[in-house]
Amino acid sequence: MHRFLRRAAAALAATALLTACGATTEAVDRPADHEAATRGDAEFSARFRHEFADVDGVRMHYVTGGSGPALVLLHGWPQTWYSWREIMPALADHFTVYAVDLPGLGDSAGAPPSYDKATLARYTHTLIADRLGRRDARIAGHDLGAAVAFQYAAQFPGDVGKLAYLDLPLPGPAIDATTYRGLSWHIAFHSQPQVPETVVGNDVRDYLALFYPQVAFGGTAFGGPGAPPPFDDAEVDEYARTYSRPEVLHGGFELYRTLGQDVAANTGAPPITTPTLLMSAEGLLESTKATVAPRIATIARAVEVPRAGHWLVEENPEFVTAELVDFLR
C-alpha cells in the first residue's frame, strides 16, 4: 500500500481508538501548530517566544527574543522563520531578533494582495516599524527573502541601519525575468500557473525532501555529483507542516510568478546606500555580486560561505553567524 494510504489508515485507526475510549481528537494535549517545532525545546523557549500581529488583513507570525538593536530575519523558499533557528541564540546575544514568517507563508495567516517582493517588504515594514516600533533595524534576508530585504531598504532607507543579503541573484536590472526563469528548472516550474500546485499538492513532503539536496553543497543543481540531505527528518517535517496547507503552497509558488514585477520594481529603484554584507554559496560570489551591484551601492563586505551550497545557515552556521554578528552589530 502506498505510504500516504498507510498514513491515512493509521490516522483513522488512532481516531477510532480514541473515540472507543471516550476521548476525542480535540481533547488530546498537543501543541498549537505554530509551536510544534519548539514546544519541546525548553532552552529555546526560555529565550524566544512566538508572537502574532495583524498587518493589513494578514496575521503575521514571528519569533522574537534577545536584546539590543533590532535584527529582522527573512526566510526564502521553501522555508519559514525556522530556517534561522539554529543561529538565533547566538544572534540574540547581540540583538533583539525578529524571525518573521513572510505574509501568506509559514504560520502567517491570510494572503497579501501580491507576492511581489516590494509588497512583502511593505507588510514587513509595517510589522517592524509601526506595530513593533523598531526603526533603524538590521535586516538579513536569505534567498527570496533577500529580495524582500532589498526592497525594505529601497523603500524605507531611513529605517534600515545595515543589510545582510544572502545567496540570491537580484531580479533586475542585470537579469530580466525570462533569463531568471532559465537559471534553474525549479524557477521555471514554479512560475507556471496552477501546474506546480497540481503536481506537488498531494506529495509536498516528498517534493521538499527531494528538492533540498539539489541545491546543497555538491548538489546536482550546481553541477555536482549529488549531496546528502542538508536537513534531518524533523526539519523537513516542520517545513512540510506549513507548505502542506494549500494556501501556503500556493503562496510559495506565487513568489516565483511575480518575478516580472520584481524585475520592474528593482529596475525602477535607485541604488540603495545601506551598508551591505553579501554572502553567497561557495563558488557563486562573483556571479551573484554582478546582479546585486547595480542596485546596492555600498557592498561593504562580500564573502563566499565555505563548503556551503544554497543553505548557508544550515551548511555552515558558525561561519554565517560570525559574519552576521561582526558586520551587523
mmCIF file of N, CA and C in Angstrom, residues 54-152:
data_model
loop_
_atom_site.group_PDB
_atom_site.id
_atom_site.type_symbol
_atom_site.label_atom_id
_atom_site.label_comp_id
_atom_site.label_asym_id
_atom_site.label_seq_id
_atom_site.Cartn_x
_atom_site.Cartn_y
_atom_site.Cartn_z
ATOM 1 N N ASP A 54 -1.466 41.782 13.525
ATOM 2 C CA ASP A 54 -2.308 41.976 12.350
ATOM 3 C C ASP A 54 -1.766 43.117 11.503
ATOM 4 N N VAL A 55 -1.523 42.828 10.229
ATOM 5 C CA VAL A 55 -0.996 43.818 9.292
ATOM 6 C C VAL A 55 -1.845 43.774 8.026
ATOM 7 N N ASP A 56 -2.709 44.747 7.872
ATOM 8 C CA ASP A 56 -3.497 44.902 6.642
ATOM 9 C C ASP A 56 -4.151 43.596 6.189
ATOM 10 N N GLY A 57 -4.838 42.950 7.101
ATOM 11 C CA GLY A 57 -5.577 41.737 6.770
ATOM 12 C C GLY A 57 -4.792 40.454 6.852
ATOM 13 N N VAL A 58 -3.506 40.525 7.186
ATOM 14 C CA VAL A 58 -2.675 39.337 7.355
ATOM 15 C C VAL A 58 -2.253 39.246 8.822
ATOM 16 N N ARG A 59 -2.442 38.077 9.407
ATOM 17 C CA ARG A 59 -1.985 37.850 10.782
ATOM 18 C C ARG A 59 -0.569 37.300 10.696
ATOM 19 N N MET A 60 0.393 38.184 10.902
ATOM 20 C CA MET A 60 1.792 37.813 10.694
ATOM 21 C C MET A 60 2.379 37.169 11.942
ATOM 22 N N HIS A 61 3.072 36.071 11.710
ATOM 23 C CA HIS A 61 3.720 35.311 12.772
ATOM 24 C C HIS A 61 5.208 35.622 12.781
ATOM 25 N N TYR A 62 5.762 35.779 13.985
ATOM 26 C CA TYR A 62 7.206 35.961 14.112
ATOM 27 C C TYR A 62 7.660 35.396 15.445
ATOM 28 N N VAL A 63 8.935 35.094 15.529
ATOM 29 C CA VAL A 63 9.544 34.566 16.752
ATOM 30 C C VAL A 63 10.604 35.561 17.191
ATOM 31 N N THR A 64 10.542 35.961 18.452
ATOM 32 C CA THR A 64 11.415 37.035 18.914
ATOM 33 C C THR A 64 12.063 36.697 20.250
ATOM 34 N N GLY A 65 13.238 37.280 20.450
ATOM 35 C CA GLY A 65 13.970 37.115 21.694
ATOM 36 C C GLY A 65 15.285 37.869 21.623
ATOM 37 N N GLY A 66 15.964 37.967 22.755
ATOM 38 C CA GLY A 66 17.237 38.670 22.806
ATOM 39 C C GLY A 66 17.069 40.113 23.231
ATOM 40 N N SER A 67 18.154 40.872 23.122
ATOM 41 C CA SER A 67 18.133 42.285 23.493
ATOM 42 C C SER A 67 19.163 43.031 22.650
ATOM 43 N N GLY A 68 18.951 44.330 22.546
ATOM 44 C CA GLY A 68 19.850 45.147 21.750
ATOM 45 C C GLY A 68 19.171 45.638 20.482
ATOM 46 N N PRO A 69 19.947 46.077 19.491
ATOM 47 C CA PRO A 69 19.360 46.576 18.247
ATOM 48 C C PRO A 69 18.492 45.517 17.576
ATOM 49 N N ALA A 70 17.478 45.970 16.862
ATOM 50 C CA ALA A 70 16.572 45.045 16.188
ATOM 51 C C ALA A 70 17.261 44.401 14.992
ATOM 52 N N LEU A 71 17.128 43.083 14.885
ATOM 53 C CA LEU A 71 17.620 42.327 13.737
ATOM 54 C C LEU A 71 16.456 41.515 13.185
ATOM 55 N N VAL A 72 16.055 41.835 11.957
ATOM 56 C CA VAL A 72 14.929 41.181 11.303
ATOM 57 C C VAL A 72 15.470 40.119 10.356
ATOM 58 N N LEU A 73 14.980 38.897 10.491
ATOM 59 C CA LEU A 73 15.432 37.760 9.688
ATOM 60 C C LEU A 73 14.308 37.331 8.757
ATOM 61 N N LEU A 74 14.602 37.299 7.442
ATOM 62 C CA LEU A 74 13.592 36.986 6.430
ATOM 63 C C LEU A 74 14.004 35.741 5.660
ATOM 64 N N HIS A 75 13.120 34.768 5.637
ATOM 65 C CA HIS A 75 13.399 33.466 5.024
ATOM 66 C C HIS A 75 13.087 33.481 3.533
ATOM 67 N N GLY A 76 13.511 32.421 2.846
ATOM 68 C CA GLY A 76 13.182 32.222 1.450
ATOM 69 C C GLY A 76 12.300 31.003 1.264
ATOM 70 N N TRP A 77 12.357 30.425 0.065
ATOM 71 C CA TRP A 77 11.547 29.243 -0.273
ATOM 72 C C TRP A 77 12.451 28.024 -0.393
ATOM 73 N N PRO A 78 11.993 26.835 0.017
ATOM 74 C CA PRO A 78 10.766 26.530 0.737
ATOM 75 C C PRO A 78 11.042 26.422 2.227
ATOM 76 N N GLN A 79 11.133 27.558 2.877
ATOM 77 C CA GLN A 79 11.437 27.615 4.296
ATOM 78 C C GLN A 79 10.499 28.584 4.998
ATOM 79 N N THR A 80 10.729 28.763 6.303
ATOM 80 C CA THR A 80 9.949 29.667 7.141
ATOM 81 C C THR A 80 10.922 30.328 8.110
ATOM 82 N N TRP A 81 10.402 30.987 9.131
ATOM 83 C CA TRP A 81 11.268 31.551 10.161
ATOM 84 C C TRP A 81 12.227 30.509 10.704
ATOM 85 N N TYR A 82 11.809 29.235 10.675
ATOM 86 C CA TYR A 82 12.556 28.136 11.283
ATOM 87 C C TYR A 82 13.945 27.959 10.664
ATOM 88 N N SER A 83 14.153 28.488 9.466
ATOM 89 C CA SER A 83 15.460 28.360 8.823
ATOM 90 C C SER A 83 16.565 29.040 9.617
ATOM 91 N N TRP A 84 16.212 30.002 10.467
ATOM 92 C CA TRP A 84 17.197 30.743 11.257
ATOM 93 C C TRP A 84 17.382 30.171 12.660
ATOM 94 N N ARG A 85 16.607 29.160 12.999
ATOM 95 C CA ARG A 85 16.517 28.720 14.388
ATOM 96 C C ARG A 85 17.871 28.356 14.991
ATOM 97 N N GLU A 86 18.714 27.668 14.229
ATOM 98 C CA GLU A 86 19.974 27.191 14.797
ATOM 99 C C GLU A 86 20.888 28.323 15.230
ATOM 100 N N ILE A 87 20.843 29.450 14.525
ATOM 101 C CA ILE A 87 21.774 30.537 14.860
ATOM 102 C C ILE A 87 21.111 31.650 15.657
ATOM 103 N N MET A 88 19.829 31.562 15.900
ATOM 104 C CA MET A 88 19.145 32.626 16.635
ATOM 105 C C MET A 88 19.680 32.837 18.049
ATOM 106 N N PRO A 89 19.997 31.774 18.818
ATOM 107 C CA PRO A 89 20.526 32.031 20.156
ATOM 108 C C PRO A 89 21.811 32.850 20.140
ATOM 109 N N ALA A 90 22.719 32.564 19.234
ATOM 110 C CA ALA A 90 23.962 33.341 19.161
ATOM 111 C C ALA A 90 23.686 34.776 18.734
ATOM 112 N N LEU A 91 22.753 34.964 17.805
ATOM 113 C CA LEU A 91 22.407 36.319 17.380
ATOM 114 C C LEU A 91 21.731 37.095 18.510
ATOM 115 N N ALA A 92 20.932 36.399 19.316
ATOM 116 C CA ALA A 92 20.204 37.055 20.403
ATOM 117 C C ALA A 92 21.120 37.537 21.515
ATOM 118 N N ASP A 93 22.360 37.085 21.527
ATOM 119 C CA ASP A 93 23.333 37.627 22.482
ATOM 120 C C ASP A 93 23.690 39.072 22.158
ATOM 121 N N HIS A 94 23.414 39.508 20.938
ATOM 122 C CA HIS A 94 23.799 40.843 20.486
ATOM 123 C C HIS A 94 22.633 41.697 19.994
ATOM 124 N N PHE A 95 21.526 41.042 19.629
ATOM 125 C CA PHE A 95 20.415 41.755 19.005
ATOM 126 C C PHE A 95 19.082 41.287 19.587
ATOM 127 N N THR A 96 18.068 42.143 19.423
ATOM 128 C CA THR A 96 16.700 41.676 19.590
ATOM 129 C C THR A 96 16.274 41.092 18.254
ATOM 130 N N VAL A 97 16.105 39.802 18.226
ATOM 131 C CA VAL A 97 15.874 39.075 16.980
ATOM 132 C C VAL A 97 14.375 38.986 16.689
ATOM 133 N N TYR A 98 14.019 39.231 15.433
ATOM 134 C CA TYR A 98 12.652 39.023 14.947
ATOM 135 C C TYR A 98 12.740 38.138 13.702
ATOM 136 N N ALA A 99 12.466 36.859 13.871
ATOM 137 C CA ALA A 99 12.457 35.933 12.738
ATOM 138 C C ALA A 99 11.024 35.844 12.237
ATOM 139 N N VAL A 100 10.795 36.343 11.035
ATOM 140 C CA VAL A 100 9.452 36.603 10.536
ATOM 141 C C VAL A 100 9.030 35.535 9.534
ATOM 142 N N ASP A 101 7.772 35.091 9.638
ATOM 143 C CA ASP A 101 7.145 34.346 8.557
ATOM 144 C C ASP A 101 6.572 35.363 7.576
ATOM 145 N N LEU A 102 7.047 35.358 6.340
ATOM 146 C CA LEU A 102 6.574 36.315 5.360
ATOM 147 C C LEU A 102 5.057 36.209 5.186
ATOM 148 N N PRO A 103 4.401 37.273 4.766
ATOM 149 C CA PRO A 103 2.940 37.243 4.602
ATOM 150 C C PRO A 103 2.486 36.079 3.716
ATOM 151 N N GLY A 104 1.503 35.342 4.207
ATOM 152 C CA GLY A 104 0.969 34.223 3.453
ATOM 153 C C GLY A 104 1.767 32.953 3.548
ATOM 154 N N LEU A 105 2.884 32.968 4.268
ATOM 155 C CA LEU A 105 3.765 31.807 4.356
ATOM 156 C C LEU A 105 3.968 31.409 5.815
ATOM 157 N N GLY A 106 4.475 30.198 6.009
ATOM 158 C CA GLY A 106 4.706 29.720 7.364
ATOM 159 C C GLY A 106 3.410 29.692 8.149
ATOM 160 N N ASP A 107 3.438 30.270 9.351
ATOM 161 C CA ASP A 107 2.252 30.345 10.186
ATOM 162 C C ASP A 107 1.602 31.717 10.148
ATOM 163 N N SER A 108 1.999 32.563 9.205
ATOM 164 C CA SER A 108 1.267 33.806 8.966
ATOM 165 C C SER A 108 -0.027 33.457 8.235
ATOM 166 N N ALA A 109 -1.139 33.967 8.724
ATOM 167 C CA ALA A 109 -2.449 33.610 8.191
ATOM 168 C C ALA A 109 -3.022 34.736 7.349
ATOM 169 N N GLY A 110 -3.646 34.368 6.237
ATOM 170 C CA GLY A 110 -4.154 35.359 5.311
ATOM 171 C C GLY A 110 -3.150 35.596 4.209
ATOM 172 N N ALA A 111 -3.592 36.239 3.148
ATOM 173 C CA ALA A 111 -2.737 36.429 1.979
ATOM 174 C C ALA A 111 -2.618 37.911 1.636
ATOM 175 N N PRO A 112 -1.431 38.358 1.256
ATOM 176 C CA PRO A 112 -1.283 39.735 0.769
ATOM 177 C C PRO A 112 -1.900 39.850 -0.620
ATOM 178 N N PRO A 113 -2.113 41.062 -1.119
ATOM 179 C CA PRO A 113 -2.695 41.209 -2.462
ATOM 180 C C PRO A 113 -1.772 40.731 -3.565
ATOM 181 N N SER A 114 -0.474 40.682 -3.304
ATOM 182 C CA SER A 114 0.507 40.198 -4.269
ATOM 183 C C SER A 114 1.714 39.680 -3.503
ATOM 184 N N TYR A 115 2.422 38.745 -4.123
ATOM 185 C CA TYR A 115 3.640 38.210 -3.517
ATOM 186 C C TYR A 115 4.894 38.813 -4.140
ATOM 187 N N ASP A 116 4.742 39.927 -4.871
ATOM 188 C CA ASP A 116 5.943 40.622 -5.323
ATOM 189 C C ASP A 116 6.679 41.136 -4.095
ATOM 190 N N LYS A 117 7.986 41.272 -4.202
ATOM 191 C CA LYS A 117 8.803 41.499 -3.023
ATOM 192 C C LYS A 117 8.675 42.918 -2.464
ATOM 193 N N ALA A 118 8.283 43.870 -3.333
ATOM 194 C CA ALA A 118 8.032 45.221 -2.836
ATOM 195 C C ALA A 118 6.816 45.230 -1.917
ATOM 196 N N THR A 119 5.775 44.479 -2.277
ATOM 197 C CA THR A 119 4.592 44.381 -1.416
ATOM 198 C C THR A 119 4.926 43.673 -0.113
ATOM 199 N N LEU A 120 5.650 42.575 -0.181
ATOM 200 C CA LEU A 120 6.019 41.851 1.038
ATOM 201 C C LEU A 120 6.894 42.713 1.939
ATOM 202 N N ALA A 121 7.738 43.539 1.347
ATOM 203 C CA ALA A 121 8.576 44.441 2.141
ATOM 204 C C ALA A 121 7.727 45.463 2.885
ATOM 205 N N ARG A 122 6.651 45.944 2.242
ATOM 206 C CA ARG A 122 5.788 46.912 2.914
ATOM 207 C C ARG A 122 5.070 46.275 4.097
ATOM 208 N N TYR A 123 4.607 45.044 3.929
ATOM 209 C CA TYR A 123 3.991 44.340 5.050
ATOM 210 C C TYR A 123 4.994 44.158 6.187
ATOM 211 N N THR A 124 6.194 43.752 5.838
ATOM 212 C CA THR A 124 7.211 43.524 6.867
ATOM 213 C C THR A 124 7.573 44.823 7.569
ATOM 214 N N HIS A 125 7.675 45.898 6.817
ATOM 215 C CA HIS A 125 7.991 47.192 7.416
ATOM 216 C C HIS A 125 6.880 47.643 8.360
ATOM 217 N N THR A 126 5.633 47.448 7.965
ATOM 218 C CA THR A 126 4.534 47.822 8.854
ATOM 219 C C THR A 126 4.618 47.037 10.155
ATOM 220 N N LEU A 127 4.924 45.745 10.057
ATOM 221 C CA LEU A 127 5.086 44.936 11.262
ATOM 222 C C LEU A 127 6.202 45.477 12.139
ATOM 223 N N ILE A 128 7.371 45.670 11.567
ATOM 224 C CA ILE A 128 8.558 46.008 12.363
ATOM 225 C C ILE A 128 8.540 47.463 12.831
ATOM 226 N N ALA A 129 8.310 48.376 11.910
ATOM 227 C CA ALA A 129 8.424 49.793 12.240
ATOM 228 C C ALA A 129 7.180 50.347 12.928
ATOM 229 N N ASP A 130 5.994 49.927 12.457
ATOM 230 C CA ASP A 130 4.765 50.500 13.001
ATOM 231 C C ASP A 130 4.203 49.689 14.157
ATOM 232 N N ARG A 131 4.015 48.385 13.957
ATOM 233 C CA ARG A 131 3.427 47.586 15.034
ATOM 234 C C ARG A 131 4.394 47.418 16.202
ATOM 235 N N LEU A 132 5.676 47.183 15.895
ATOM 236 C CA LEU A 132 6.659 46.923 16.953
ATOM 237 C C LEU A 132 7.487 48.152 17.317
ATOM 238 N N GLY A 133 7.399 49.196 16.514
ATOM 239 C CA GLY A 133 8.099 50.438 16.822
ATOM 240 C C GLY A 133 9.607 50.354 16.713
ATOM 241 N N ARG A 134 10.106 49.441 15.885
ATOM 242 C CA ARG A 134 11.548 49.262 15.745
ATOM 243 C C ARG A 134 12.018 49.862 14.419
ATOM 244 N N ARG A 135 12.674 50.972 14.511
ATOM 245 C CA ARG A 135 13.245 51.624 13.338
ATOM 246 C C ARG A 135 14.768 51.532 13.431
ATOM 247 N N ASP A 136 15.439 51.846 12.365
ATOM 248 C CA ASP A 136 16.885 51.649 12.282
ATOM 249 C C ASP A 136 17.237 50.186 12.561
ATOM 250 N N ALA A 137 16.435 49.284 11.994
ATOM 251 C CA ALA A 137 16.661 47.850 12.192
ATOM 252 C C ALA A 137 17.769 47.351 11.278
ATOM 253 N N ARG A 138 18.403 46.280 11.686
ATOM 254 C CA ARG A 138 19.238 45.496 10.782
ATOM 255 C C ARG A 138 18.328 44.475 10.101
ATOM 256 N N ILE A 139 18.529 44.257 8.803
ATOM 257 C CA ILE A 139 17.708 43.326 8.048
ATOM 258 C C ILE A 139 18.616 42.283 7.413
ATOM 259 N N ALA A 140 18.295 41.009 7.616
ATOM 260 C CA ALA A 140 19.016 39.922 6.955
ATOM 261 C C ALA A 140 18.009 39.067 6.212
ATOM 262 N N GLY A 141 18.254 38.841 4.918
ATOM 263 C CA GLY A 141 17.355 38.025 4.123
ATOM 264 C C GLY A 141 18.111 36.973 3.345
ATOM 265 N N HIS A 142 17.513 35.797 3.253
ATOM 266 C CA HIS A 142 18.112 34.701 2.505
ATOM 267 C C HIS A 142 17.199 34.314 1.358
ATOM 268 N N ASP A 143 17.794 33.990 0.197
ATOM 269 C CA ASP A 143 17.025 33.535 -0.947
ATOM 270 C C ASP A 143 16.024 34.637 -1.308
ATOM 271 N N LEU A 144 14.771 34.303 -1.605
ATOM 272 C CA LEU A 144 13.803 35.326 -1.984
ATOM 273 C C LEU A 144 13.534 36.295 -0.844
ATOM 274 N N GLY A 145 13.833 35.896 0.384
ATOM 275 C CA GLY A 145 13.788 36.839 1.495
ATOM 276 C C GLY A 145 14.818 37.936 1.362
ATOM 277 N N ALA A 146 15.913 37.666 0.650
ATOM 278 C CA ALA A 146 16.904 38.713 0.396
ATOM 279 C C ALA A 146 16.335 39.780 -0.532
ATOM 280 N N ALA A 147 15.507 39.356 -1.504
ATOM 281 C CA ALA A 147 14.869 40.327 -2.382
ATOM 282 C C ALA A 147 13.883 41.191 -1.607
ATOM 283 N N VAL A 148 13.191 40.591 -0.626
ATOM 284 C CA VAL A 148 12.314 41.369 0.252
ATOM 285 C C VAL A 148 13.147 42.349 1.074
ATOM 286 N N ALA A 149 14.268 41.882 1.606
ATOM 287 C CA ALA A 149 15.142 42.748 2.398
ATOM 288 C C ALA A 149 15.664 43.917 1.568
ATOM 289 N N PHE A 150 16.030 43.652 0.308
ATOM 290 C CA PHE A 150 16.473 44.739 -0.563
ATOM 291 C C PHE A 150 15.372 45.782 -0.735
ATOM 292 N N GLN A 151 14.143 45.332 -0.999
ATOM 293 C CA GLN A 151 13.046 46.273 -1.188
ATOM 294 C C GLN A 151 12.722 47.026 0.102
ATOM 295 N N TYR A 152 12.899 46.392 1.244
ATOM 296 C CA TYR A 152 12.724 47.074 2.532
ATOM 297 C C TYR A 152 13.692 48.264 2.594
#
